[in-house]
Amino acid sequence: MPNRVQSVQMNRFSLLLISMLFGCVRSASYSKDSPDVGDTGAGVLDVEIPEFAVSGAGATTVLEPGPDCENPTARMDSEFVHNAGTGDWQDQFVPWEDLTAGRGWGVVVADFNGDKMLDVFLPNLGEDEIFVGDGTGHFVRVDGAIPWSTRDDQDVDTTGAAGTDVDGDGDVDLYLANRGLDRLLLNQGDGTFVDATASSGLGDTINDSISAAWGHLDDDGLPDLFVSTYRIGDFPVDDLAEGRNMVGDSNRLYRNLGDGRFEDISDTLHRSALDGLSFVAGWHDLDRDGDSDLLIVNDVGSLAEPNQVLRNNDGVLEDMGLRTSLGRPMYGMGMGVGDVNGDLVPEFLFSSWDELLWMESDENGGWFENSLNRGITSSWEEQHLGWGVELADLDNDRSLDALVPFGTLIMSEIEKAFFSVGYGLFNPDEQANMAFMATEDGFEDRAVEQGLDDYAMSRVMLPVDLNRDGWLDIVHRSLDYPGSISMAQCGTAGWLQVSMADHAPNTLGLGVRVDAVLYGADGTAIQQATRTVQSGSTGVSSSGPHSVHMGLGDAVWVDLSVHWLDGEVTHIQGVRPSQFVEIRRS
């Protein structure tokens, strides 16, 4: 991995161009004790800090300083306080008697009731649950928030979910990815939901749905939907033993028609994009042309369909086939996404069975596998089956880290024997999670030091800032324990949390990208970064809030470029560290 200086050198020309967009800067002197600069750790500063200004596409920007860290030295002793959820959080519905694989994996963290505090939706085998947060890590369960219609059918269990503003009214709605009939729940504006499945055109097929991903197939601002499915029924060991490939339940692609209805346009996709045993898919701009392409991660790729890469060409998804290295066969289960090498193109971390694949962007619009060189590996003595991978800056040092939950897969003895004898793949009962922290040369697993190496049947480790202190906490989901929380201890490094509201109906900024240039104590650009607002496009079975988090380390200020869905760009200069930034299109 290039160090920060090397990354800046490689991108000096692009940084210069971005900086020129903001014009001249006004000289000012600030000390680290100045409340509007924040404690950068750089001592007394005497640099040219640009005056805050907004240019380009019209937007209203609201800045809210984050809280001071009252005890930053506590982080030296313990980076996380575990199982810290209080209130009703400890009293969750957990059906201990049934650990069937493929059910109750995910989590959705979003502001459901509009109070700017994050709430939590937990999909479960039976009764789905919503917990309302007060911004401190305290959660209260809201009975009746989820309509009874989602619980009436005993043959339907919720595996995962994804939330976004489906109908353009400004609140977060939910799509439930079920084993059985999926469901669409519309938010009434207060964090309670009504079942709109029957009138929407969704949820009319019985499938083993695992994940849902909201994104933009076209430029109408209405969120479209891709649903990743696996397979209902017994694992076809006999078919595989005789050389017949597996076919999963059909994935689905839906176009949002804007009147509460969705059109199933799955038949516009090649069969290879529909037939795989798919755990997760993501809407990501792979070719940097301004629209969202689709990447599908598939299990048992050598025995079924490999990963699928679909390029968005004016609203039509075209099969890239073998034209990209991302479409490789693997036991794909989870997907982490983020720009790590500073070229503004995403890297991908795929979790698999006895394999973690780090796909790094090159200079030619492609990717190459670079796992071992970056330190992304396991001893494969304890960790075998990785799940919902996430990339995020856990220590706010300007470098993305990687969370990889591991957990056993519930299998019959025949299935275990098939994979262990035939393929050398093992599935022990206890498998520890991993937390890869970025270093100058790559990554180093520090899960043990951070207390994140639990041995539950883990599926999800979702990084979110639950208490609005600028430091990412972690929400855990596993099959054999209630959902749990690891609250981050705050420190002195800077950060930004940015939310973006585009023109209606894209009220939550889904798919909007923000590029940042970070400046150091001597006034020079030290790094560039990019983030995109997503829902369900990373990890597995889950989605987070419609905001982006950036660790700033000791950067003194940041210039932002917001790329809206229609191609217009808003430039914001002179943003100070440790703030919540709300950018609303005018």
Coordinates of C-alpha atoms in Angstrom, one line a residue:
M1 CA 0.0 0.0 0.0
P2 CA 1.5 3.4 -0.9
N3 CA 2.1 5.6 2.1
R4 CA 0.3 8.9 2.4
V5 CA 3.2 10.9 0.8
Q6 CA 3.3 8.5 -2.1
S7 CA -0.4 8.7 -2.6
V8 CA -0.3 12.5 -2.7
Q9 CA 2.5 12.5 -5.2
M10 CA 0.7 10.1 -7.5
N11 CA -2.3 12.4 -7.5
R12 CA -0.6 15.8 -7.2
F13 CA -2.0 17.0 -10.6
S14 CA -5.6 16.1 -9.7
L15 CA -5.2 17.7 -6.3
L16 CA -3.9 20.9 -7.9
L17 CA -6.9 21.0 -10.3
I18 CA -9.4 20.5 -7.5
S19 CA -7.6 23.2 -5.4
M20 CA -7.7 25.7 -8.2
L21 CA -11.5 25.4 -8.4
F22 CA -11.8 27.1 -5.0
G23 CA -9.7 30.1 -6.0
C24 CA -7.5 32.1 -3.6
V25 CA -7.4 31.6 0.1
R26 CA -7.5 34.2 2.9
S27 CA -4.6 34.1 5.3
A28 CA -5.5 33.5 9.0
S29 CA -3.7 32.3 12.0
Y30 CA -5.2 29.8 14.4
S31 CA -3.9 28.0 17.5
K32 CA -4.9 24.4 18.2
D33 CA -6.9 25.8 21.2
S34 CA -9.3 27.7 18.8
P35 CA -12.7 26.1 19.1
D36 CA -13.5 26.3 15.4
V37 CA -10.3 24.6 14.3
G38 CA -10.3 21.6 16.6
D39 CA -7.4 19.9 18.2
T40 CA -5.4 18.7 15.3
G41 CA -2.4 17.6 17.4
A42 CA -0.2 19.9 15.3
G43 CA 0.5 22.5 18.0
V44 CA 0.3 26.2 17.1
L45 CA -0.6 26.7 13.5
D46 CA 0.3 29.5 11.2
V47 CA -1.2 28.5 7.9
E48 CA -3.4 29.9 5.2
I49 CA -6.8 28.5 5.9
P50 CA -9.4 29.3 3.3
E51 CA -12.6 31.2 4.2
F52 CA -15.6 28.9 4.1
A53 CA -17.3 29.3 0.8
V54 CA -19.8 27.4 -1.5
S55 CA -19.7 27.5 -5.2
G56 CA -20.9 25.6 -8.2
A57 CA -24.4 23.9 -8.1
G58 CA -26.6 25.7 -5.6
A59 CA -26.7 24.1 -2.1
T60 CA -27.4 25.1 1.4
T61 CA -24.7 23.9 3.9
V62 CA -25.2 23.6 7.6
L63 CA -22.3 22.9 9.9
E64 CA -22.6 21.5 13.4
P65 CA -19.5 21.0 15.5
G66 CA -19.1 17.7 17.2
P67 CA -18.6 17.3 20.9
D68 CA -15.2 17.6 22.5
C69 CA -13.7 14.3 23.6
E70 CA -13.8 14.5 27.4
N71 CA -11.3 11.7 28.1
P72 CA -9.2 10.9 25.0
T73 CA -6.6 8.9 27.1
A74 CA -9.3 6.2 27.8
R75 CA -8.8 5.1 24.2
M76 CA -5.3 4.1 25.0
D77 CA -6.6 1.5 27.4
S78 CA -9.6 0.3 25.4
E79 CA -10.6 1.3 21.9
F80 CA -14.2 -0.1 22.4
V81 CA -16.6 -0.7 25.2
H82 CA -18.4 -3.9 24.3
N83 CA -22.1 -4.9 24.7
A84 CA -22.8 -1.3 25.7
G85 CA -26.4 -1.0 24.4
T86 CA -28.7 -0.1 27.3
G87 CA -32.4 0.3 27.8
D88 CA -34.5 -2.4 26.1
W89 CA -31.5 -3.4 23.9
Q90 CA -30.7 -6.3 26.2
D91 CA -34.2 -7.7 25.9
Q92 CA -34.3 -8.9 22.3
F93 CA -36.4 -11.6 20.7
V94 CA -34.0 -14.5 20.0
P95 CA -35.4 -17.9 18.9
W96 CA -32.6 -20.0 20.3
E97 CA -34.1 -23.3 19.2
D98 CA -33.7 -22.6 15.4
L99 CA -30.3 -21.5 13.9
T100 CA -31.2 -22.4 10.3
A101 CA -28.6 -20.8 8.0
G102 CA -29.8 -17.9 6.0
R103 CA -32.2 -16.3 8.5
G104 CA -32.0 -13.4 10.8
W105 CA -28.5 -12.2 9.8
G106 CA -28.8 -8.5 9.1
V107 CA -29.3 -5.1 10.6
V108 CA -30.5 -1.7 9.4
V109 CA -29.2 1.4 11.2
A110 CA -30.9 4.7 10.2
D111 CA -32.9 7.6 11.6
F112 CA -36.4 6.2 11.3
N113 CA -38.3 8.9 13.3
G114 CA -36.5 12.0 12.1
D115 CA -34.9 13.1 15.4
K116 CA -31.3 12.9 13.9
M117 CA -30.5 10.0 16.3
L118 CA -29.8 6.6 14.8
D119 CA -32.3 3.8 15.4
V120 CA -31.8 0.0 14.8
F121 CA -34.0 -2.5 12.9
L122 CA -33.2 -6.1 13.7
P123 CA -34.5 -8.7 11.2
N124 CA -35.4 -11.9 13.1
L125 CA -36.6 -15.4 12.5
G126 CA -40.0 -14.5 13.9
E127 CA -40.7 -11.0 15.2
D128 CA -38.7 -8.2 13.6
E129 CA -37.8 -5.4 16.0
I130 CA -37.1 -1.7 16.0
F131 CA -35.1 0.0 18.7
V132 CA -35.2 3.8 18.9
G133 CA -31.9 5.5 20.0
D134 CA -31.4 8.7 21.9
G135 CA -27.9 9.3 20.6
T136 CA -26.1 8.0 23.7
G137 CA -26.2 4.2 23.0
H138 CA -29.4 3.8 24.9
F139 CA -32.2 2.1 22.9
V140 CA -35.9 1.5 23.6
R141 CA -37.9 -1.1 21.8
V142 CA -41.0 0.2 20.0
D143 CA -43.7 -2.4 19.9
G144 CA -46.1 -2.0 17.1
A145 CA -43.8 -0.1 14.8
I146 CA -43.7 -3.0 12.4
P147 CA -47.1 -4.0 11.0
W148 CA -48.5 -7.4 12.1
S149 CA -48.8 -8.4 8.5
T150 CA -45.1 -9.1 8.5
R151 CA -45.6 -11.7 11.2
D152 CA -48.8 -13.4 10.1
D153 CA -47.2 -15.9 7.8
Q154 CA -45.3 -18.4 9.8
D155 CA -43.5 -19.6 6.7
V156 CA -41.8 -16.2 6.2
D157 CA -38.6 -15.3 8.1
T158 CA -36.6 -12.1 7.6
T159 CA -33.0 -12.6 6.7
G160 CA -31.9 -9.1 5.9
A161 CA -33.1 -5.7 5.0
A162 CA -32.2 -2.4 3.4
G163 CA -33.6 1.1 4.0
T164 CA -33.9 4.2 1.9
D165 CA -36.5 6.8 0.9
V166 CA -38.6 4.8 -1.6
D167 CA -41.4 7.3 -2.1
G168 CA -39.6 10.6 -1.9
D169 CA -41.2 11.9 1.2
G170 CA -38.0 12.3 3.2
D171 CA -38.0 9.4 5.6
V172 CA -36.4 5.9 5.6
D173 CA -38.5 3.0 4.3
L174 CA -37.6 -0.7 4.5
Y175 CA -37.4 -3.6 2.2
L176 CA -37.4 -6.9 4.0
A177 CA -35.4 -9.7 2.2
N178 CA -37.1 -12.9 3.4
R179 CA -37.1 -16.6 3.2
G180 CA -40.5 -16.6 1.7
L181 CA -42.3 -13.5 0.4
D182 CA -40.4 -10.3 0.6
R183 CA -42.1 -7.2 1.9
L184 CA -41.9 -3.4 1.4
L185 CA -42.7 -1.3 4.5
L186 CA -43.3 2.5 4.1
N187 CA -42.4 4.9 6.9
Q188 CA -45.3 7.1 8.1
G189 CA -42.8 9.8 9.1
D190 CA -42.7 8.9 12.8
G191 CA -40.8 5.6 12.7
T192 CA -43.8 3.4 12.3
F193 CA -44.4 1.5 9.2
V194 CA -47.3 0.3 7.0
D195 CA -47.1 -2.8 4.7
A196 CA -47.2 -1.6 1.1
T197 CA -46.1 -4.8 -0.5
A198 CA -49.4 -5.7 -2.2
S199 CA -49.7 -2.5 -4.1
S200 CA -46.0 -2.1 -5.0
G201 CA -45.5 -5.1 -7.3
L202 CA -42.8 -6.4 -5.0
G203 CA -42.7 -9.6 -2.9
D204 CA -44.8 -11.7 -5.2
T205 CA -42.3 -14.6 -5.5
I206 CA -41.2 -17.1 -2.8
N207 CA -37.4 -17.0 -2.7
D208 CA -34.6 -17.4 -0.3
S209 CA -33.7 -13.7 -0.3
I210 CA -30.5 -12.7 1.5
S211 CA -29.8 -9.1 0.8
A212 CA -31.3 -6.0 -0.9
A213 CA -29.5 -3.1 -2.5
W214 CA -31.0 0.2 -3.3
G215 CA -29.4 2.2 -6.1
H216 CA -30.0 4.2 -9.2
L217 CA -30.3 2.4 -12.5
D218 CA -31.2 5.6 -14.3
D219 CA -31.1 9.4 -13.5
D220 CA -34.7 9.9 -12.4
G221 CA -33.8 10.1 -8.7
L222 CA -36.1 7.2 -7.7
P223 CA -34.2 4.4 -6.0
D224 CA -34.3 1.1 -7.9
L225 CA -33.8 -2.3 -6.3
F226 CA -31.7 -5.4 -6.7
V227 CA -32.5 -8.5 -4.5
S228 CA -29.8 -11.2 -4.0
T229 CA -31.2 -14.7 -3.4
Y230 CA -29.7 -18.1 -2.5
R231 CA -31.7 -21.3 -2.7
I232 CA -34.7 -22.7 -0.8
G233 CA -34.4 -26.4 -0.1
D234 CA -31.7 -28.9 0.6
F235 CA -28.2 -28.3 -0.7
P236 CA -27.9 -30.4 -3.9
V237 CA -24.9 -32.6 -2.9
D238 CA -25.9 -35.4 -5.3
D239 CA -26.2 -33.0 -8.3
L240 CA -22.8 -31.5 -7.5
A241 CA -21.2 -34.9 -7.0
E242 CA -22.4 -35.9 -10.5
G243 CA -21.0 -32.7 -12.1
R244 CA -24.3 -30.8 -12.5
N245 CA -24.0 -27.1 -11.6
M246 CA -26.1 -25.5 -9.0
V247 CA -28.8 -22.9 -9.9
G248 CA -30.1 -20.6 -7.2
D249 CA -33.5 -18.9 -6.8
S250 CA -33.7 -16.1 -9.3
N251 CA -32.2 -12.7 -8.3
R252 CA -34.5 -9.8 -9.1
L253 CA -34.1 -6.3 -10.5
Y254 CA -36.9 -3.8 -10.0
R255 CA -37.4 -0.3 -11.6
N256 CA -39.1 2.3 -9.4
L257 CA -42.0 3.8 -11.4
G258 CA -42.5 6.7 -8.9
D259 CA -46.2 6.1 -8.1
G260 CA -45.6 3.5 -5.4
R261 CA -45.2 0.7 -7.9
F262 CA -42.2 -1.2 -9.1
E263 CA -41.6 -3.0 -12.4
D264 CA -39.9 -6.3 -12.4
I265 CA -37.2 -6.0 -15.2
S266 CA -35.2 -9.0 -14.3
D267 CA -35.7 -10.4 -17.8
T268 CA -33.4 -7.6 -19.1
L269 CA -30.5 -9.3 -17.4
H270 CA -28.4 -12.2 -18.7
R271 CA -29.3 -15.5 -17.0
S272 CA -25.8 -15.6 -15.4
A273 CA -26.8 -12.5 -13.4
L274 CA -30.0 -14.2 -12.1
D275 CA -29.0 -17.9 -11.5
G276 CA -26.1 -17.5 -9.1
L277 CA -26.2 -18.3 -5.4
S278 CA -26.0 -14.6 -4.4
F279 CA -25.3 -13.3 -1.0
V280 CA -24.9 -9.6 -1.7
A281 CA -24.8 -7.1 -4.6
G282 CA -23.7 -3.5 -4.7
W283 CA -24.3 -0.4 -6.8
H284 CA -20.9 1.1 -7.5
D285 CA -19.5 3.4 -10.2
L286 CA -16.8 1.0 -11.4
D287 CA -15.8 3.0 -14.5
R288 CA -16.1 6.5 -13.1
D289 CA -18.6 7.6 -15.7
G290 CA -21.1 9.0 -13.1
D291 CA -23.6 6.3 -12.9
S292 CA -23.9 3.1 -10.8
D293 CA -22.8 -0.2 -12.1
L294 CA -23.8 -3.5 -10.4
L295 CA -21.5 -6.0 -8.8
I296 CA -23.0 -9.4 -7.6
V297 CA -21.1 -11.6 -5.2
N298 CA -21.9 -15.3 -5.5
D299 CA -21.2 -18.4 -3.4
V300 CA -19.7 -21.7 -4.8
G301 CA -18.7 -19.9 -8.0
S302 CA -16.8 -22.8 -9.4
L303 CA -19.9 -25.0 -9.1
A304 CA -22.5 -22.4 -10.1
E305 CA -22.1 -18.8 -11.3
P306 CA -19.0 -16.7 -10.6
N307 CA -19.3 -13.1 -9.4
Q308 CA -21.1 -10.9 -11.9
V309 CA -20.1 -7.4 -13.1
L310 CA -22.8 -5.4 -14.9
R311 CA -21.9 -2.1 -16.5
N312 CA -24.6 0.6 -16.6
N313 CA -25.1 1.9 -20.1
D314 CA -27.8 4.6 -20.0
G315 CA -30.0 2.5 -17.7
V316 CA -29.3 -0.8 -19.3
L317 CA -27.1 -3.3 -17.3
E318 CA -24.6 -5.0 -19.7
D319 CA -22.8 -8.2 -18.7
M320 CA -19.0 -7.6 -18.5
G321 CA -18.3 -11.3 -18.5
L322 CA -14.6 -12.1 -18.2
R323 CA -13.6 -8.5 -19.2
T324 CA -12.9 -7.6 -15.6
S325 CA -11.0 -9.5 -12.8
L326 CA -13.9 -8.8 -10.4
G327 CA -16.0 -11.4 -12.0
R328 CA -14.1 -14.3 -10.6
P329 CA -15.4 -17.6 -9.1
M330 CA -15.3 -17.9 -5.4
Y331 CA -17.3 -18.8 -2.3
G332 CA -18.4 -15.2 -2.1
M333 CA -20.3 -14.1 1.0
G334 CA -19.6 -10.5 1.8
M335 CA -18.2 -7.3 0.1
G336 CA -16.3 -4.4 1.6
V337 CA -15.9 -1.3 -0.6
G338 CA -13.7 1.8 -0.3
D339 CA -10.9 3.8 -2.0
V340 CA -7.8 2.8 -0.1
N341 CA -4.9 3.7 -2.4
G342 CA -6.1 7.3 -3.0
D343 CA -6.9 7.1 -6.7
L344 CA -10.6 7.8 -6.2
V345 CA -11.5 4.3 -7.5
P346 CA -12.9 1.8 -5.1
E347 CA -11.0 -1.2 -3.8
F348 CA -13.0 -4.4 -2.9
L349 CA -12.5 -6.9 -0.1
F350 CA -14.5 -10.1 -0.7
S351 CA -15.0 -12.6 2.1
S352 CA -15.2 -16.3 1.1
W353 CA -14.5 -19.8 2.4
D354 CA -10.9 -20.1 3.4
E355 CA -10.1 -17.0 1.4
L356 CA -10.1 -13.3 1.7
L357 CA -9.7 -11.5 -1.6
W358 CA -8.3 -7.9 -1.7
M359 CA -9.0 -6.5 -5.2
E360 CA -6.9 -3.3 -5.7
S361 CA -7.5 -0.8 -8.5
D362 CA -4.7 -0.3 -11.0
E363 CA -3.9 2.6 -13.3
N364 CA -5.8 1.1 -16.3
G365 CA -9.4 1.0 -15.0
G366 CA -9.1 -2.6 -13.7
W367 CA -8.3 -4.5 -10.5
F368 CA -5.7 -7.0 -9.4
E369 CA -5.7 -9.5 -6.5
N370 CA -3.2 -8.2 -3.9
S371 CA -4.3 -9.9 -0.6
L372 CA -1.1 -11.4 0.7
N373 CA 1.0 -8.3 -0.2
R374 CA -1.4 -6.2 1.9
G375 CA -1.5 -8.5 4.8
I376 CA -5.2 -9.6 4.2
T377 CA -5.0 -13.2 5.2
S378 CA -5.9 -15.6 8.0
S379 CA -4.2 -18.6 9.6
W380 CA -7.2 -20.6 8.6
E381 CA -7.0 -22.4 11.9
E382 CA -9.8 -20.5 13.5
Q383 CA -11.2 -18.3 10.7
H384 CA -12.7 -20.1 7.8
L385 CA -16.1 -18.6 6.8
G386 CA -16.1 -14.8 6.4
W387 CA -19.3 -12.9 6.1
G388 CA -20.4 -9.2 6.0
V389 CA -17.1 -7.4 5.3
E390 CA -17.0 -3.6 5.8
L391 CA -14.3 -1.0 5.1
A392 CA -14.3 2.1 7.4
D393 CA -11.9 4.3 9.3
L394 CA -12.2 3.0 12.8
D395 CA -9.5 5.2 14.3
N396 CA -9.9 8.4 12.2
D397 CA -6.3 8.2 11.0
R398 CA -7.4 8.9 7.3
S399 CA -7.0 5.2 6.3
L400 CA -9.8 2.7 5.8
D401 CA -9.7 -0.4 8.1
A402 CA -11.5 -3.7 7.5
L403 CA -14.0 -5.6 9.7
V404 CA -14.5 -9.3 8.8
P405 CA -17.0 -11.3 10.9
F406 CA -16.5 -15.0 10.9
G407 CA -19.0 -17.7 11.9
T408 CA -19.9 -21.3 11.3
L409 CA -22.4 -22.3 8.6
I410 CA -25.2 -24.6 9.7
M411 CA -24.7 -27.7 7.6
S412 CA -25.7 -31.3 7.6
E413 CA -23.0 -33.9 8.1
I414 CA -23.3 -34.9 4.5
E415 CA -22.6 -31.4 3.4
K416 CA -19.7 -31.0 5.7
A417 CA -18.2 -34.3 4.4
F418 CA -18.7 -33.2 0.8
F419 CA -16.7 -30.0 1.2
S420 CA -14.1 -31.2 3.6
V421 CA -13.3 -34.4 1.7
G422 CA -13.8 -33.1 -1.8
Y423 CA -12.5 -29.6 -1.5
G424 CA -10.5 -29.4 1.7
L425 CA -12.9 -26.8 3.2
F426 CA -13.6 -27.0 6.9
N427 CA -16.3 -25.4 9.0
P428 CA -15.4 -25.5 12.7
D429 CA -18.0 -24.5 15.3
E430 CA -15.9 -21.6 16.7
Q431 CA -14.4 -19.0 14.4
A432 CA -13.0 -15.6 15.6
N433 CA -13.8 -12.3 13.9
M434 CA -11.0 -10.2 12.5
A435 CA -10.4 -6.5 12.5
F436 CA -7.7 -5.4 10.0
M437 CA -6.3 -2.0 10.9
A438 CA -4.4 0.0 8.2
T439 CA -0.7 0.4 8.5
E440 CA 1.9 2.1 6.3
D441 CA 2.5 -1.2 4.4
G442 CA -1.0 -2.7 4.4
F443 CA -3.2 -4.2 7.1
E444 CA -2.7 -5.9 10.5
D445 CA -5.3 -7.9 12.4
R446 CA -5.9 -6.3 15.8
A447 CA -9.2 -7.9 16.7
V448 CA -7.7 -9.5 19.8
E449 CA -6.3 -6.2 21.1
Q450 CA -9.7 -4.5 20.4
G451 CA -11.8 -7.2 22.0
L452 CA -13.6 -7.8 18.6
D453 CA -12.5 -11.5 18.2
D454 CA -15.7 -13.1 19.6
Y455 CA -16.6 -16.7 18.7
A456 CA -20.3 -16.3 18.0
M457 CA -21.9 -17.4 14.7
S458 CA -21.2 -13.8 13.4
R459 CA -22.7 -12.4 10.2
V460 CA -22.5 -8.6 10.5
M461 CA -20.2 -6.0 12.0
L462 CA -21.7 -2.7 10.9
P463 CA -19.6 0.5 11.6
V464 CA -21.9 3.4 12.6
D465 CA -21.6 6.4 14.8
L466 CA -24.4 5.7 17.3
N467 CA -23.7 8.5 19.8
R468 CA -22.7 11.3 17.5
D469 CA -19.1 11.8 18.7
G470 CA -17.5 11.3 15.3
W471 CA -16.1 7.8 16.2
L472 CA -17.5 4.7 14.5
D473 CA -19.2 2.2 16.8
I474 CA -20.0 -1.4 15.7
V475 CA -23.3 -3.2 15.7
H476 CA -22.9 -7.0 15.7
R477 CA -25.3 -9.6 14.4
S478 CA -24.9 -13.4 14.9
L479 CA -27.1 -16.4 14.7
D480 CA -26.7 -17.6 18.2
Y481 CA -26.6 -14.4 20.3
P482 CA -28.7 -11.2 20.5
G483 CA -27.4 -8.3 18.5
S484 CA -24.7 -6.5 20.4
I485 CA -22.9 -3.1 20.3
S486 CA -19.2 -2.1 20.7
M487 CA -19.0 1.6 21.5
A488 CA -15.9 3.4 20.4
Q489 CA -13.8 5.4 22.8
C490 CA -13.2 8.9 21.4
G491 CA -9.8 10.4 20.7
T492 CA -8.1 13.5 19.4
A493 CA -8.1 12.8 15.6
G494 CA -10.3 14.8 13.4
W495 CA -13.3 13.6 11.4
L496 CA -16.2 14.7 9.2
Q497 CA -19.7 13.2 8.9
V498 CA -21.4 14.4 5.7
S499 CA -25.1 14.0 4.7
M500 CA -26.4 15.1 1.4
A501 CA -30.0 15.8 0.3
D502 CA -30.4 15.9 -3.5
H503 CA -33.4 17.2 -5.4
A504 CA -36.6 15.2 -4.7
P505 CA -37.3 12.4 -4.9
N506 CA -33.7 11.6 -3.9
T507 CA -34.2 13.3 -0.5
L508 CA -31.5 11.2 1.3
G509 CA -28.8 11.6 -1.3
L510 CA -28.6 7.9 -2.3
G511 CA -25.8 7.5 -4.8
V512 CA -24.4 11.0 -4.3
R513 CA -20.6 11.1 -4.2
V514 CA -18.4 13.4 -2.2
D515 CA -14.7 13.9 -3.0
A516 CA -12.4 15.5 -0.4
V517 CA -9.0 17.1 -0.4
L518 CA -7.3 17.2 3.0
Y519 CA -4.8 19.9 3.9
G520 CA -2.1 19.7 6.6
A521 CA -0.6 22.1 9.1
D522 CA 1.7 23.6 6.4
G523 CA -1.2 24.4 4.1
T524 CA -0.4 21.7 1.5
A525 CA -2.7 19.0 0.3
I526 CA -1.8 15.7 2.1
Q527 CA -4.5 13.3 0.8
Q528 CA -7.7 12.9 -1.2
A529 CA -10.6 10.7 -0.4
T530 CA -14.0 9.7 -1.8
R531 CA -17.2 8.4 -0.3
T532 CA -20.7 7.6 -1.8
V533 CA -24.0 7.3 0.0
Q534 CA -25.2 3.7 -0.2
S535 CA -27.9 1.4 1.1
G536 CA -27.3 -2.4 1.1
S537 CA -24.4 -2.3 -1.3
T538 CA -21.8 -3.5 1.2
G539 CA -21.5 -6.2 3.9
V540 CA -24.3 -8.7 3.7
S541 CA -28.1 -8.4 4.5
S542 CA -27.6 -4.9 6.0
S543 CA -27.5 -1.2 5.4
G544 CA -26.4 1.8 7.4
P545 CA -27.3 5.5 7.6
H546 CA -27.4 7.9 4.6
S547 CA -24.3 9.7 5.5
V548 CA -20.6 9.3 4.9
H549 CA -17.8 9.3 7.5
M550 CA -14.2 10.5 6.9
G551 CA -11.4 10.2 9.4
L552 CA -9.1 13.3 9.1
G553 CA -6.3 12.5 11.4
D554 CA -4.3 15.8 11.9
A555 CA -5.7 17.5 8.8
V556 CA -6.4 21.2 9.4
W557 CA -9.1 21.7 6.8
V558 CA -10.9 20.0 4.0
D559 CA -12.3 21.0 0.6
L560 CA -15.3 19.0 -0.6
S561 CA -16.8 18.4 -4.1
V562 CA -20.3 17.0 -4.1
H563 CA -21.3 15.1 -7.2
W564 CA -25.1 15.1 -7.6
L565 CA -27.0 12.5 -9.6
D566 CA -27.6 14.9 -12.5
G567 CA -23.9 15.5 -13.0
E568 CA -23.8 18.9 -11.3
V569 CA -21.1 19.6 -8.7
T570 CA -21.1 21.7 -5.6
H571 CA -17.7 22.8 -4.2
I572 CA -17.3 23.6 -0.6
Q573 CA -14.0 25.0 0.7
G574 CA -12.6 25.6 4.1
V575 CA -14.4 22.9 6.1
R576 CA -12.9 22.5 9.6
P577 CA -12.5 19.1 11.2
S578 CA -14.8 17.3 13.6
Q579 CA -18.1 18.6 12.3
F580 CA -21.4 17.2 11.0
V581 CA -21.9 18.7 7.5
E582 CA -25.4 18.7 6.0
I583 CA -25.5 19.7 2.3
R584 CA -29.0 20.3 0.8
R585 CA -29.4 20.9 -2.9
S586 CA -31.3 24.1 -3.6

